[in-house]
PDB file of C-alpha atoms in Angstrom:
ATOM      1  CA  UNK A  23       0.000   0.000   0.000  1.00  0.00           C
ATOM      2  CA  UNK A  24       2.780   2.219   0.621  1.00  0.00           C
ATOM      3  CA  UNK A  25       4.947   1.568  -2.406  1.00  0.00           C
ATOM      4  CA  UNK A  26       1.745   1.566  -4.437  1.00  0.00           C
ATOM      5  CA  UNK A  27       0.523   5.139  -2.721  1.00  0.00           C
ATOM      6  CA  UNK A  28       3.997   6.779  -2.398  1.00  0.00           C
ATOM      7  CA  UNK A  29       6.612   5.512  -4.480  1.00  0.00           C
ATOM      8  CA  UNK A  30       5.198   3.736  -7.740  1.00  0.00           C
ATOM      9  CA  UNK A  31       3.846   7.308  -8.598  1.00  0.00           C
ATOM     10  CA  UNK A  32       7.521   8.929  -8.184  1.00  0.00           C
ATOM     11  CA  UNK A  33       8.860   6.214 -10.953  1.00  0.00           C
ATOM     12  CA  UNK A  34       8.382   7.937 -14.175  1.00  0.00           C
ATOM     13  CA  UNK A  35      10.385  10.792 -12.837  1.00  0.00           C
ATOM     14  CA  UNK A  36      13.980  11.469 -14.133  1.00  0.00           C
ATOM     15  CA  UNK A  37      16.105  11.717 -10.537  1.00  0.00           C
ATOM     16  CA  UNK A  38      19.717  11.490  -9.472  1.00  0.00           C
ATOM     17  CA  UNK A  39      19.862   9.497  -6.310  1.00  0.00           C
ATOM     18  CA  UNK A  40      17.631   9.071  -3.089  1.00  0.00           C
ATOM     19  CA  UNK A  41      17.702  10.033   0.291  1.00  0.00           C
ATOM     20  CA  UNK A  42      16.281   7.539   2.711  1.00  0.00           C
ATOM     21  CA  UNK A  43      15.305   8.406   6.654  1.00  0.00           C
ATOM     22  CA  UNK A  44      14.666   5.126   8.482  1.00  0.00           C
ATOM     23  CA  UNK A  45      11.075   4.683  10.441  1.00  0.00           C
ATOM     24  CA  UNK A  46      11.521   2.769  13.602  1.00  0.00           C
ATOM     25  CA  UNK A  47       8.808   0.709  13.308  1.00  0.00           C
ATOM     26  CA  UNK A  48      10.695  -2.427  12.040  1.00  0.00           C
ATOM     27  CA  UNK A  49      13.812  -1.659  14.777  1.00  0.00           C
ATOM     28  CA  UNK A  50      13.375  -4.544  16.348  1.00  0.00           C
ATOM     29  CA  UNK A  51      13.386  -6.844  13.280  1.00  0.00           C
ATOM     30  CA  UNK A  52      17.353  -6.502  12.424  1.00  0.00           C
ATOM     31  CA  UNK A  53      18.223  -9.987  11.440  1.00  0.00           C
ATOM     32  CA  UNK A  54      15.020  -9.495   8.700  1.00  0.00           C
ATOM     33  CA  UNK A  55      16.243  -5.700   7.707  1.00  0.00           C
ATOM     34  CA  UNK A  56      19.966  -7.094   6.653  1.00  0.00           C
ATOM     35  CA  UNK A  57      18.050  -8.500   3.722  1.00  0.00           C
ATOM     36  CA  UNK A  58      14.993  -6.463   3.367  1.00  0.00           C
ATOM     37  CA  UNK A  59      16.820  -3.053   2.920  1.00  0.00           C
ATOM     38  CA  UNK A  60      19.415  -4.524   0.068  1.00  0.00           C
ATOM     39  CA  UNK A  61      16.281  -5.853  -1.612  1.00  0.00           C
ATOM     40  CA  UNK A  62      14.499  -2.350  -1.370  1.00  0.00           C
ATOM     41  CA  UNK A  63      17.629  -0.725  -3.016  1.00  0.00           C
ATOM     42  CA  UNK A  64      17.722  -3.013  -5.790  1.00  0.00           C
ATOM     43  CA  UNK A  65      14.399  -2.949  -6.355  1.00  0.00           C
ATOM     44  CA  UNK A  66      13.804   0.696  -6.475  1.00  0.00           C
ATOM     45  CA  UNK A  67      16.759   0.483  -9.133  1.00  0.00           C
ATOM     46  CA  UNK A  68      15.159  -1.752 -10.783  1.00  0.00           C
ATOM     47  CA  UNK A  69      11.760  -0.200 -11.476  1.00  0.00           C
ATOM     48  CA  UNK A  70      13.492   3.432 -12.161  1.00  0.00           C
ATOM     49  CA  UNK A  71      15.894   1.440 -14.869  1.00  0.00           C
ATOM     50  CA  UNK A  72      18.621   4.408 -13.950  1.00  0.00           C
ATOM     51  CA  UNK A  73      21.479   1.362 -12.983  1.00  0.00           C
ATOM     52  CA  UNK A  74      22.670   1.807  -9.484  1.00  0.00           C
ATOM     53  CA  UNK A  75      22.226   5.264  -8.725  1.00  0.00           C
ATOM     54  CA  UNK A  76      23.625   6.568  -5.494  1.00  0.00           C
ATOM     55  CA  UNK A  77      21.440   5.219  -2.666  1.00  0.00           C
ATOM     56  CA  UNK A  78      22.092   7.576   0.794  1.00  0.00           C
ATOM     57  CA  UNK A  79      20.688   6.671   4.228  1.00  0.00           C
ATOM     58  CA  UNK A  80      20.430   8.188   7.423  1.00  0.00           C
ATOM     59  CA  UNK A  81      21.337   5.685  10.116  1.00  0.00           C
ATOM     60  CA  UNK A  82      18.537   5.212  13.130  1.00  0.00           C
ATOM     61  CA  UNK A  83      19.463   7.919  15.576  1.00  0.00           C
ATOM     62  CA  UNK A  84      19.602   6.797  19.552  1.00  0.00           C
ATOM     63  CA  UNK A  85      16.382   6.509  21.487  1.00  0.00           C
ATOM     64  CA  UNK A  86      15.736   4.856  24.380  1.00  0.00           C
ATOM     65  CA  UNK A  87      13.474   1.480  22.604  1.00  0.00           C
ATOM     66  CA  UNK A  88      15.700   1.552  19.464  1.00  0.00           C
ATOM     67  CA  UNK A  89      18.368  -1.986  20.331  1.00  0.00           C
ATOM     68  CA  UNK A  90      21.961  -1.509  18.268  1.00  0.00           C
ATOM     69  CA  UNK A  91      21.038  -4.087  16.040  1.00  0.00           C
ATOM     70  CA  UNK A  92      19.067  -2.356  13.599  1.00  0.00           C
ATOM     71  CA  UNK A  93      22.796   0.071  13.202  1.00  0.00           C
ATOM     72  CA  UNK A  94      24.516  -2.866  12.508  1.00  0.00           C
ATOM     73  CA  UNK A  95      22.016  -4.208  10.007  1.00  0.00           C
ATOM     74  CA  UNK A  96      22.510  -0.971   8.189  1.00  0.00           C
ATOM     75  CA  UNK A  97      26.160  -0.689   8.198  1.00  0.00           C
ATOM     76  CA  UNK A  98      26.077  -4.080   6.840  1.00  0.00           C
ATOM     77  CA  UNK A  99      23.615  -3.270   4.096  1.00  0.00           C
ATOM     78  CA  UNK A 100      26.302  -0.032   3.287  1.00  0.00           C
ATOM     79  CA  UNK A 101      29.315  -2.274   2.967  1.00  0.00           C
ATOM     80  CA  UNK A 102      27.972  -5.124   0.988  1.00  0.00           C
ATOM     81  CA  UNK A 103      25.673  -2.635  -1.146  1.00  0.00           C
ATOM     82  CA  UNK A 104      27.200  -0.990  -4.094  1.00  0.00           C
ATOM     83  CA  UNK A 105      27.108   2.772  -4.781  1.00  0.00           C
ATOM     84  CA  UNK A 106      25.126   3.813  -1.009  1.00  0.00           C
ATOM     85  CA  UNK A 107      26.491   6.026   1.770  1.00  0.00           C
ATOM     86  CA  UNK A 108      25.053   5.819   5.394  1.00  0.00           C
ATOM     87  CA  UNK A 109      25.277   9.206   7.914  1.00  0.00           C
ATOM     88  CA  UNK A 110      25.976   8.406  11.534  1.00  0.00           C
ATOM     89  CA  UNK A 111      23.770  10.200  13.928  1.00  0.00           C
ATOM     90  CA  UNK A 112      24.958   9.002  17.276  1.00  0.00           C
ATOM     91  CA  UNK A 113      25.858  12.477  18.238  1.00  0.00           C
ATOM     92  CA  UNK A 114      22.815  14.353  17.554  1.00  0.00           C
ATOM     93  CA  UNK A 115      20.377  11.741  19.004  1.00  0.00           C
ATOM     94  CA  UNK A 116      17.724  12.081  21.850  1.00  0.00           C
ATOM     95  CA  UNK A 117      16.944   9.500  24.059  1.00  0.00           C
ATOM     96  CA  UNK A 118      13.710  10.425  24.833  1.00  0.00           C
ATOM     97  CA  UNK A 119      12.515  11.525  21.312  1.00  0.00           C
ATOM     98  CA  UNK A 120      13.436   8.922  18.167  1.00  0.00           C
ATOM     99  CA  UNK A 121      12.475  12.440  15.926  1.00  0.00           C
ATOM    100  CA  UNK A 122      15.780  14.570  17.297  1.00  0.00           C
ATOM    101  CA  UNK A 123      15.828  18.233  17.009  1.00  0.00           C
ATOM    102  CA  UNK A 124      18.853  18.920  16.046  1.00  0.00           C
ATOM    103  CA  UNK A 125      18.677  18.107  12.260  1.00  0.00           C
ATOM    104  CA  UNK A 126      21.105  20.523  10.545  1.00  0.00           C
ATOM    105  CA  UNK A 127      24.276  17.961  11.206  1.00  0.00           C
ATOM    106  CA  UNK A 128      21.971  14.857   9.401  1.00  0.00           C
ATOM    107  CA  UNK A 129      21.573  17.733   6.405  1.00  0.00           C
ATOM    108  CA  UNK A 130      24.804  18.438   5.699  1.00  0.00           C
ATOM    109  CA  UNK A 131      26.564  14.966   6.529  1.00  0.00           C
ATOM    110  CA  UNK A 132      23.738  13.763   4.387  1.00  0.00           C
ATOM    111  CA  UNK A 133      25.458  16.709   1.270  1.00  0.00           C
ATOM    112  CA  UNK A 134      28.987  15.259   1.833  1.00  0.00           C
ATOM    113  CA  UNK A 135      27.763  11.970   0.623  1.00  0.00           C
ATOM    114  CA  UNK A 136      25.827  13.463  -1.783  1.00  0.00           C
ATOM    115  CA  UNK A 137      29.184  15.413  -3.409  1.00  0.00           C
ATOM    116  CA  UNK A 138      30.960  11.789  -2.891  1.00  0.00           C
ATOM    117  CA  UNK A 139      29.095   9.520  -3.926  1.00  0.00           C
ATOM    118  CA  UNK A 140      26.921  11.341  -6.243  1.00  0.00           C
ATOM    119  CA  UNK A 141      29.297  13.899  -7.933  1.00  0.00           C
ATOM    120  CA  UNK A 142      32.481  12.459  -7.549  1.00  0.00           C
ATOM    121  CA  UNK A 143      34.045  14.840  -5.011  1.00  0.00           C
ATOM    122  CA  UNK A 144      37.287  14.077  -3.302  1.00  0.00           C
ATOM    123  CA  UNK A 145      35.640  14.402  -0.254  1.00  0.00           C
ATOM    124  CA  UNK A 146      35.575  12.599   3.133  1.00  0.00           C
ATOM    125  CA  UNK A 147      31.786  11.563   3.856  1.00  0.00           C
ATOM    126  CA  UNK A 148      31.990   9.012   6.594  1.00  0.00           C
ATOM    127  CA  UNK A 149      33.157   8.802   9.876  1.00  0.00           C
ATOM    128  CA  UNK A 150      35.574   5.695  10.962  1.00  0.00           C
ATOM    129  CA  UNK A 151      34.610   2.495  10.095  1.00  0.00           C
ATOM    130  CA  UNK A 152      35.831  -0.657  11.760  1.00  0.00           C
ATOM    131  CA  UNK A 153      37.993  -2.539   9.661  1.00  0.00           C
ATOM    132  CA  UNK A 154      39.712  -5.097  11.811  1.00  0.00           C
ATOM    133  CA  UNK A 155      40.664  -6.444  15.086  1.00  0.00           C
ATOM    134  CA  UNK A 156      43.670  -8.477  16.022  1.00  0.00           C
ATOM    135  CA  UNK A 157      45.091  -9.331  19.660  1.00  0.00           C
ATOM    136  CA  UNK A 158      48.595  -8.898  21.474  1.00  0.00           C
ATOM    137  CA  UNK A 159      48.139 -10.360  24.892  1.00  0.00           C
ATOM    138  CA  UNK A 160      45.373  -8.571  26.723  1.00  0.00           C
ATOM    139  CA  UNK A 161      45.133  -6.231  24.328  1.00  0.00           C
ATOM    140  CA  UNK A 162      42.668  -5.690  21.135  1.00  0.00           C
ATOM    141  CA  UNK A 163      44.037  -3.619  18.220  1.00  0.00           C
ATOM    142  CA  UNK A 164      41.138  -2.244  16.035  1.00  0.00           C
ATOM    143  CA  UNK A 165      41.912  -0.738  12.810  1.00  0.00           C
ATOM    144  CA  UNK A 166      39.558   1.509  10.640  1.00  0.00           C
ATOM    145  CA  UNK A 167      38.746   2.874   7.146  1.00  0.00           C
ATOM    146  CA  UNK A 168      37.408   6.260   6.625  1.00  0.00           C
ATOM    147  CA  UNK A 169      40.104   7.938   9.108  1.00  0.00           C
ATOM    148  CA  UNK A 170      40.738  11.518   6.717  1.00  0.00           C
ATOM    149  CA  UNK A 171      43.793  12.383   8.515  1.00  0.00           C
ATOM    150  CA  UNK A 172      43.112  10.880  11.848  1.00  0.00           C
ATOM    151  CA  UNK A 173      40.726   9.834  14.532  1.00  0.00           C
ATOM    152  CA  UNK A 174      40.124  11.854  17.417  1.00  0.00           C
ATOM    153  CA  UNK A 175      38.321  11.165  20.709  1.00  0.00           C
ATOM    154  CA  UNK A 176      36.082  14.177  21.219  1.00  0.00           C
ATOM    155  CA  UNK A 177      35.234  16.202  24.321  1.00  0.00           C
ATOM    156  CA  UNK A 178      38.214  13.838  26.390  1.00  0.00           C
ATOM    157  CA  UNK A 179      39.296  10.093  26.739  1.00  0.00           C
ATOM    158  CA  UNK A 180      38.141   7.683  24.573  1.00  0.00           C
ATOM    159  CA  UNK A 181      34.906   5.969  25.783  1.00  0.00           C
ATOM    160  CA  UNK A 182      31.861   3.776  24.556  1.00  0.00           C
ATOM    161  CA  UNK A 183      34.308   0.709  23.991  1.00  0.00           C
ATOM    162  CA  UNK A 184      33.689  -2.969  26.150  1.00  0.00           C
ATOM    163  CA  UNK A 185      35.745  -6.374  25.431  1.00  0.00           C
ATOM    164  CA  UNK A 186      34.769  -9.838  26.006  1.00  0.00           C
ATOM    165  CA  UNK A 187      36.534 -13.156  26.436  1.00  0.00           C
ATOM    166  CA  UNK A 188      36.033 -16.492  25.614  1.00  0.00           C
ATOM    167  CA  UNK A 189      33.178 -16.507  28.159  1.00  0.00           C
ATOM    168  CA  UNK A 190      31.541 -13.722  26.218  1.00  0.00           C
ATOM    169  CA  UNK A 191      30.921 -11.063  29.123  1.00  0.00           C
ATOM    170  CA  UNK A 192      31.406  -7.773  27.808  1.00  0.00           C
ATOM    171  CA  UNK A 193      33.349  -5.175  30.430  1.00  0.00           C
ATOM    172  CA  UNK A 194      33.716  -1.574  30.270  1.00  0.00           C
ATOM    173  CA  UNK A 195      37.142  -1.138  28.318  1.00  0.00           C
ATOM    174  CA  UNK A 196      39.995   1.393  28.541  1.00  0.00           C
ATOM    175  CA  UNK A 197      40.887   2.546  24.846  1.00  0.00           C
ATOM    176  CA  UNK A 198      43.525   4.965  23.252  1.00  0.00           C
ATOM    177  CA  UNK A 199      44.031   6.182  20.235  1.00  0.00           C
ATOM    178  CA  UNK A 200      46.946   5.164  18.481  1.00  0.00           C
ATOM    179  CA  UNK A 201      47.759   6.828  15.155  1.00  0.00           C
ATOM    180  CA  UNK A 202      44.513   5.339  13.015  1.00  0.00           C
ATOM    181  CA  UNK A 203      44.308   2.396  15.293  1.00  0.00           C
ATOM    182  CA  UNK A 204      42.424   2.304  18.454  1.00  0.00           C
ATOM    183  CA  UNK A 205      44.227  -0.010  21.389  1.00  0.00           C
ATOM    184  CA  UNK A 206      41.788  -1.458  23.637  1.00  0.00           C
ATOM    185  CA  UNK A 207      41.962  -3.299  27.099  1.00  0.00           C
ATOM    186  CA  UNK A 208      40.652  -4.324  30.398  1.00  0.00           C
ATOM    187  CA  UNK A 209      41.812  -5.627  33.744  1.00  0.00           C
ATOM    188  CA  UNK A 210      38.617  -8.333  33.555  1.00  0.00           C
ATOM    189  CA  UNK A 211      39.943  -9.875  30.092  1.00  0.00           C
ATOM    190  CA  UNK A 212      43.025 -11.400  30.051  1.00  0.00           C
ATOM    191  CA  UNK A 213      42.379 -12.628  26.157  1.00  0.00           C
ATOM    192  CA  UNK A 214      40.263 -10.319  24.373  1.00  0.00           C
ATOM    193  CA  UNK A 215      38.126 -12.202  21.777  1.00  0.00           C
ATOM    194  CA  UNK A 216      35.797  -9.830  21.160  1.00  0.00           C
ATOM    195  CA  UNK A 217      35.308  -5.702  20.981  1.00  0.00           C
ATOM    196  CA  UNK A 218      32.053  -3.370  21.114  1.00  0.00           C
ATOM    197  CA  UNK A 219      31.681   0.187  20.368  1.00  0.00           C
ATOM    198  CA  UNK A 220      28.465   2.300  21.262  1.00  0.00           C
ATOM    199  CA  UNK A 221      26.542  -0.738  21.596  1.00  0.00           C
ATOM    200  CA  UNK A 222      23.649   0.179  23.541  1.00  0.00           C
ATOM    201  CA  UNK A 223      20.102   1.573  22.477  1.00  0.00           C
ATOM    202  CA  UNK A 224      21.803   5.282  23.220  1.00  0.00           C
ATOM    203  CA  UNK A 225      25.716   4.841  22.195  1.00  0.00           C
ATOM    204  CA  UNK A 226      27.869   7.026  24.450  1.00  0.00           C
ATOM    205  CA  UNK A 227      30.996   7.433  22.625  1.00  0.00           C
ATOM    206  CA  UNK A 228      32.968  10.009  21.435  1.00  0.00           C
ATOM    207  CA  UNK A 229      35.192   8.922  18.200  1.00  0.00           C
ATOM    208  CA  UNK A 230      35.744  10.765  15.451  1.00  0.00           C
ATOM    209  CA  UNK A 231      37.801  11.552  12.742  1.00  0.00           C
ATOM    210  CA  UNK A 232      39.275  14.568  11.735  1.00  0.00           C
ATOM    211  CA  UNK A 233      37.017  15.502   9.472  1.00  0.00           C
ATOM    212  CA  UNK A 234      34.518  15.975  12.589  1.00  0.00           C
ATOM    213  CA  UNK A 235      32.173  12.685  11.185  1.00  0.00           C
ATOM    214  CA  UNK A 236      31.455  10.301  14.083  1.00  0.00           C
ATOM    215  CA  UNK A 237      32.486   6.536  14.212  1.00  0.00           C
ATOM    216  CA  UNK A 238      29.488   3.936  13.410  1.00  0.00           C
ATOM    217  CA  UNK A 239      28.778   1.544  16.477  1.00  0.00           C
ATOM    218  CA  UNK A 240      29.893  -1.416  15.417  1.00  0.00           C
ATOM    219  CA  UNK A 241      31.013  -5.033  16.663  1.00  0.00           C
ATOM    220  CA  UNK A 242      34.265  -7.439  16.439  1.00  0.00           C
ATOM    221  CA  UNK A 243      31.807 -10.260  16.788  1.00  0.00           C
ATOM    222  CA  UNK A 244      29.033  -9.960  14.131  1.00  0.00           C
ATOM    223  CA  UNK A 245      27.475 -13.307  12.974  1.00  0.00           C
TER     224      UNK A 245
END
């Protein structure tokens, strides 16, 4: 009914790209939305018969109901979807409001992406993206993409990070910045095996890089 109503109309129209704003009613249904959003890309391609045309999305912004998974199932969908950029809201968010008010960051992270992806600028348009993780002892190294000169913990010492063990208990985890790898460790694991960051229905972390875009929460141990 909604495609019919709002979208099948829109199809005869000549356009460049889209601009997508997730709903939260379908939060809770991550494991579905990995393959549900990549479907609704390629089908809106499809039926506009303009080949992949640059596909940008807003990722959920924190709220109190709204669980990390639904994040991860759209960084996913960004990394194994061709020609899409997602904006990372986790600064701007308002726990007790999933519309936020402050919308002029989303607008103009959202035109970055747009002069990337779109038009081919030699922009940055993302904020760090977890790469990799290996392990020296008690200690995880992450590594990231999207770094533009640098990451940067803003406002203080780096925060939002927690490490597991084998046993899978995820503790509060000291983490520095070390060039454009992030070091992370804690008393409680003696042989990390897995790393979170801003996992938690309201993320509370602070890194960046230095072209002021915030890190996506992410996880070591997606399955």
């Amino acid at each position: 009914m909604l495609f019919n109503g709002m979208i099948a109309p829109l199809i005869p129209f000549a356009m460049r790209g889209v601009i997508w704003y997730q709903g939260e009613s379908n939060a809770h249904r991550d494991r579905q939305y990995r393959v549900l959003f990549p479907a609704m890309i390629a089908d809106w391609r499809r039926a506009w018969g303009h080949g992949d045309f640059p596909f940008l999305f807003v990722q959920i912004a924190p709220f109190r109901e709204i669980t990390p998974g639904i994040r991860e199932a759209q960084l996913l969908s960004w990394q194994r979807t061709r020609n899409t950029a997602m904006v990372v809201i986790t600064d701007c968010g308002d726990a007790n409001d999933i519309h936020p008010a402050n919308k002029q960051p989303v607008g103009a992270r959202l035109a970055l992406a747009a002069r990337a992806i779109a038009y081919g600028e030699t922009v940055e348009y993302s904020g760090p993206v977890f790469e990799s993780m290996s392990v020296s002892g008690p200690t995880a190294i992450l590594r990231f993409d999207h770094v533009a000169g640098g990451l940067v913990a803003r406002g203080g010492r780096l925060k939002g990070f927690t490490v597991a063990g084998d046993d899978k208990v995820f503790w509060p985890a000291q983490a520095e910045i070390r060039g454009s790898m992030v070091v992370v460790r804690s008393r409680k694991v003696s042989k990390p095996v897995a790393v979170r960051y801003g996992w938690a229905n309201v993320p509370d972390g602070n890194l960046f890089n230095k072209a002021g875009l915030p890190a996506s929460p992410f996880r070591s141990d997606v399955d």
